[in-house]
Coordinates of C-alpha atoms and ligand atoms in Angstrom, one line a residue:
A1 CA -111.6 -20.1 11.0
S2 CA -110.7 -21.3 7.5
M3 CA -107.6 -20.0 5.8
D4 CA -109.8 -17.9 3.5
E5 CA -111.6 -16.4 6.6
L6 CA -108.1 -15.5 8.0
K7 CA -107.1 -13.8 4.7
K8 CA -110.4 -12.0 4.7
A9 CA -110.0 -10.7 8.3
A10 CA -106.6 -9.3 7.4
G11 CA -107.9 -7.7 4.2
V12 CA -110.9 -6.1 6.0
R13 CA -108.6 -4.7 8.7
A14 CA -106.3 -3.1 6.1
A15 CA -109.2 -1.8 4.0
D16 CA -110.7 -0.2 7.2
M17 CA -107.4 1.9 7.5
I18 CA -108.1 3.7 4.2
K19 CA -109.2 7.3 4.7
D20 CA -111.6 9.4 2.6
G21 CA -109.7 11.1 -0.2
M22 CA -106.8 8.7 -0.4
I23 CA -105.2 7.3 -3.5
V24 CA -104.3 3.7 -2.7
G25 CA -102.2 1.1 -4.4
L26 CA -104.2 -2.2 -4.6
G27 CA -102.2 -5.4 -4.6
T28 CA -102.8 -8.8 -6.2
G29 CA -103.7 -12.2 -4.9
S30 CA -106.4 -13.9 -2.9
T31 CA -105.8 -11.9 0.3
A32 CA -105.7 -8.5 -1.6
A33 CA -108.9 -9.5 -3.3
H34 CA -110.7 -9.5 0.1
M35 CA -109.2 -6.1 0.8
V36 CA -110.6 -4.8 -2.6
N37 CA -114.0 -6.2 -1.8
R38 CA -114.1 -4.4 1.5
L39 CA -112.9 -1.2 0.0
A40 CA -115.7 -1.3 -2.6
E41 CA -118.2 -2.0 0.2
R42 CA -116.9 1.1 2.2
I43 CA -117.1 3.3 -0.9
K44 CA -120.7 2.3 -1.3
T45 CA -121.9 2.3 2.3
E46 CA -119.8 5.2 3.7
G47 CA -119.6 7.3 0.5
I48 CA -115.9 7.8 0.9
H49 CA -113.9 8.9 -2.2
V50 CA -110.9 6.7 -2.8
T51 CA -109.0 6.2 -6.0
G52 CA -107.2 2.9 -6.6
V53 CA -104.0 2.1 -8.5
S54 CA -104.0 -1.5 -9.6
T55 CA -101.0 -3.8 -9.7
S56 CA -102.3 -6.4 -12.2
W57 CA -105.0 -7.2 -14.7
S58 CA -106.5 -9.4 -12.1
T59 CA -107.1 -6.5 -9.7
T60 CA -108.1 -4.1 -12.5
L61 CA -110.9 -6.4 -13.6
Q62 CA -112.0 -6.9 -10.0
C63 CA -112.0 -3.1 -9.4
R64 CA -114.0 -2.5 -12.7
S65 CA -116.6 -5.0 -11.7
L66 CA -117.0 -3.4 -8.3
G67 CA -116.9 0.2 -9.6
I68 CA -113.8 1.3 -7.7
P69 CA -112.3 4.3 -9.6
L70 CA -108.8 3.7 -10.9
K71 CA -105.9 5.8 -12.0
E72 CA -103.2 4.3 -14.3
M73 CA -99.9 3.4 -12.6
G74 CA -98.1 5.7 -15.1
E75 CA -100.1 8.8 -14.0
V76 CA -98.9 8.7 -10.3
S77 CA -95.7 8.9 -8.5
H78 CA -96.9 9.0 -4.9
L79 CA -99.5 7.0 -3.1
D80 CA -101.0 7.6 0.3
M81 CA -101.0 3.9 1.0
V82 CA -100.4 0.5 -0.7
I83 CA -101.9 -2.7 0.5
D84 CA -100.7 -6.1 -0.7
G85 CA -100.3 -9.8 0.1
A86 CA -97.1 -11.8 0.4
D87 CA -95.8 -15.4 0.3
E88 CA -93.2 -15.2 3.1
I89 CA -92.8 -12.6 5.8
D90 CA -89.8 -12.5 8.1
P91 CA -89.6 -10.7 11.5
N92 CA -88.0 -7.6 9.8
R93 CA -91.0 -7.3 7.5
N94 CA -88.9 -8.5 4.6
L95 CA -90.9 -10.4 2.0
I96 CA -91.0 -12.9 -0.7
K97 CA -93.8 -12.1 -3.2
G98 CA -94.7 -13.2 -6.6
R99 CA -96.8 -16.4 -6.4
G100 CA -99.3 -14.6 -8.6
A101 CA -96.6 -13.4 -11.0
A102 CA -97.5 -9.8 -10.2
H103 CA -94.4 -8.8 -8.3
L104 CA -92.7 -6.4 -10.8
L105 CA -95.7 -4.1 -11.0
E106 CA -96.5 -4.6 -7.3
K107 CA -92.9 -3.4 -6.5
I108 CA -93.2 -0.4 -8.7
V109 CA -96.5 0.6 -6.9
A110 CA -95.0 -0.2 -3.5
S111 CA -92.1 2.1 -4.3
M112 CA -94.6 5.0 -4.5
T113 CA -95.6 5.0 -0.8
D114 CA -94.1 5.2 2.7
N115 CA -97.2 3.4 4.0
Y116 CA -96.9 -0.1 2.6
V117 CA -99.2 -2.5 4.5
I118 CA -98.9 -6.3 4.0
I119 CA -101.8 -8.6 4.8
A120 CA -101.6 -12.3 5.2
D121 CA -102.7 -15.4 7.1
S122 CA -100.2 -16.2 9.8
G123 CA -98.9 -19.2 7.8
K124 CA -96.9 -16.8 5.7
A125 CA -94.7 -15.8 8.7
V126 CA -91.2 -17.4 8.6
Q127 CA -88.0 -16.9 10.5
Q128 CA -85.9 -16.7 7.4
L129 CA -86.9 -16.0 3.8
G130 CA -86.5 -18.9 1.4
T131 CA -87.7 -21.4 4.1
K132 CA -90.6 -22.5 2.0
F133 CA -90.8 -20.4 -1.2
A134 CA -88.6 -20.0 -4.2
V135 CA -87.8 -16.4 -5.3
P136 CA -89.9 -15.5 -8.3
L137 CA -88.1 -13.7 -11.1
E138 CA -89.4 -11.8 -14.1
I139 CA -87.1 -12.4 -17.0
I140 CA -86.8 -11.1 -20.5
P141 CA -87.4 -14.2 -22.6
G142 CA -84.1 -14.1 -24.5
A143 CA -82.2 -14.0 -21.3
I144 CA -83.6 -17.2 -19.8
A145 CA -80.4 -19.3 -20.4
V146 CA -77.9 -16.7 -19.3
V147 CA -80.0 -15.8 -16.2
T148 CA -80.4 -19.5 -15.3
E149 CA -76.6 -19.9 -15.4
R150 CA -75.8 -16.8 -13.3
V151 CA -78.5 -17.5 -10.7
K152 CA -77.1 -21.0 -10.3
K153 CA -73.8 -19.4 -9.3
L154 CA -75.7 -17.6 -6.6
G155 CA -77.0 -21.0 -5.4
G156 CA -80.5 -20.8 -7.0
E157 CA -82.1 -23.5 -9.1
V158 CA -84.2 -21.7 -11.8
K159 CA -87.4 -23.2 -13.3
V160 CA -89.5 -21.4 -15.8
R161 CA -93.1 -21.2 -14.5
M162 CA -95.5 -23.0 -16.8
G163 CA -99.1 -21.8 -17.4
A164 CA -102.1 -23.3 -15.6
P165 CA -104.8 -25.0 -17.8
G166 CA -106.0 -22.4 -20.2
K167 CA -102.6 -21.5 -21.4
D168 CA -100.1 -24.0 -22.9
G169 CA -96.5 -23.0 -22.5
P170 CA -94.9 -20.6 -20.0
V171 CA -96.7 -18.0 -17.8
I172 CA -96.4 -14.6 -19.4
S173 CA -96.5 -11.6 -17.0
D174 CA -98.8 -8.5 -17.5
S175 CA -95.6 -6.8 -18.8
G176 CA -95.0 -9.6 -21.4
N177 CA -92.0 -11.3 -19.8
L178 CA -91.3 -14.9 -18.5
I179 CA -91.7 -15.8 -14.9
A180 CA -89.2 -18.2 -13.3
D181 CA -88.8 -19.5 -9.8
A182 CA -85.4 -19.6 -8.2
K183 CA -85.1 -22.1 -5.4
F184 CA -82.5 -21.1 -2.8
A185 CA -81.6 -22.6 0.5
P186 CA -82.9 -20.4 3.4
I187 CA -81.5 -17.0 2.7
A188 CA -79.1 -15.6 5.3
D189 CA -78.7 -12.2 3.7
P190 CA -81.8 -11.4 1.6
D191 CA -80.6 -7.8 1.1
K192 CA -77.4 -8.9 -0.6
L193 CA -79.2 -11.6 -2.7
A194 CA -81.7 -8.9 -3.9
R195 CA -78.8 -6.7 -5.0
D196 CA -76.9 -9.6 -6.6
L197 CA -80.1 -10.5 -8.6
E198 CA -80.5 -6.9 -9.7
H199 CA -77.0 -7.0 -11.2
I200 CA -77.9 -9.9 -13.5
V201 CA -78.9 -8.4 -16.8
G202 CA -82.2 -9.9 -18.1
I203 CA -83.8 -10.1 -14.7
V204 CA -86.3 -7.2 -14.7
G205 CA -87.9 -8.1 -11.4
H206 CA -87.6 -10.4 -8.4
G207 CA -89.8 -11.2 -5.5
L208 CA -87.5 -10.1 -2.6
F209 CA -89.1 -7.0 -1.1
I210 CA -86.4 -5.7 1.4
N211 CA -87.0 -2.8 3.7
M212 CA -90.3 -1.9 1.9
A213 CA -93.2 -3.0 4.1
T214 CA -93.9 -0.6 6.9
K215 CA -96.7 -2.6 8.6
V216 CA -97.7 -6.3 8.6
I217 CA -101.2 -7.5 9.5
L218 CA -101.3 -11.3 10.2
A219 CA -104.6 -13.1 10.8
D220 CA -104.0 -16.0 13.2
E221 CA -106.4 -18.8 14.2
A222 CA -105.5 -18.6 17.8
K223 CA -104.2 -15.1 18.3
G224 CA -106.6 -13.1 16.0
L225 CA -105.0 -10.1 14.2
I226 CA -101.3 -9.6 14.9
E227 CA -99.7 -6.3 13.7
F228 CA -96.0 -5.4 13.6
Ligands
DER1 O1 -98.2 -12.7 -6.2 C1 -98.2 -11.9 -5.3 O2 -97.3 -11.1 -5.1 C2 -99.3 -12.1 -4.3 O3 -99.4 -10.8 -3.6 C3 -98.8 -13.2 -3.3 O4 -97.6 -12.8 -2.8 C4 -99.8 -13.4 -2.2 O5 -100.9 -14.0 -2.8 P1 -102.1 -14.7 -1.8 O6 -102.6 -13.5 -1.0 O7 -103.1 -15.2 -2.7 O8 -101.4 -15.7 -0.9

């Protein structure tokens, strides 16, 4: 199966766990997009009533085009379930997220549930966070220099994320901040690094999701769906 077919298999599996009447946080990225498509299909074919809470403009636009009813993030404080992708997943279900620059709003939505389901192709599994991915940061623009200096003291090399074609200059998040990527060596204590980053004023979000995911669904070429 192709990478995309693996992502789809994980997305479909998670969407099939959604029950009638639920209010569900809907993540961002290519894997989450497959989950959203399957949810729309289930609403249509099974007639289930599900309300979504989106984590980005990307997912909001997809939900609107598919007719999935949405509530604003600011209207809710508890969600029955949240389903999202990830960039790295360790054996303790700790994550690096943020490739899509959506991690701040995704973390807010993830904080509203005790049923946080992560979906991914098995290539996202790592033994130690930081093996492949930098840690995305969401930074108040005026703090970029002071944050860069302080993250360097923690062992991270910070690079401001520049826009793809279609936007000259830096990526701006849905909340209007800069995104930067902090490259660390493999992270021995991700919980401590998360706390250290949270103490640097000007960092409003980071992509370390520690002790948040309650279930991981990995789609693997050889082993099929792996859940832990
Ligand atoms: O940016 C994000 O947080 C996405 O969820 C990312 O972590 C996973 O995106 P993908 O499913 O397209 O790999």
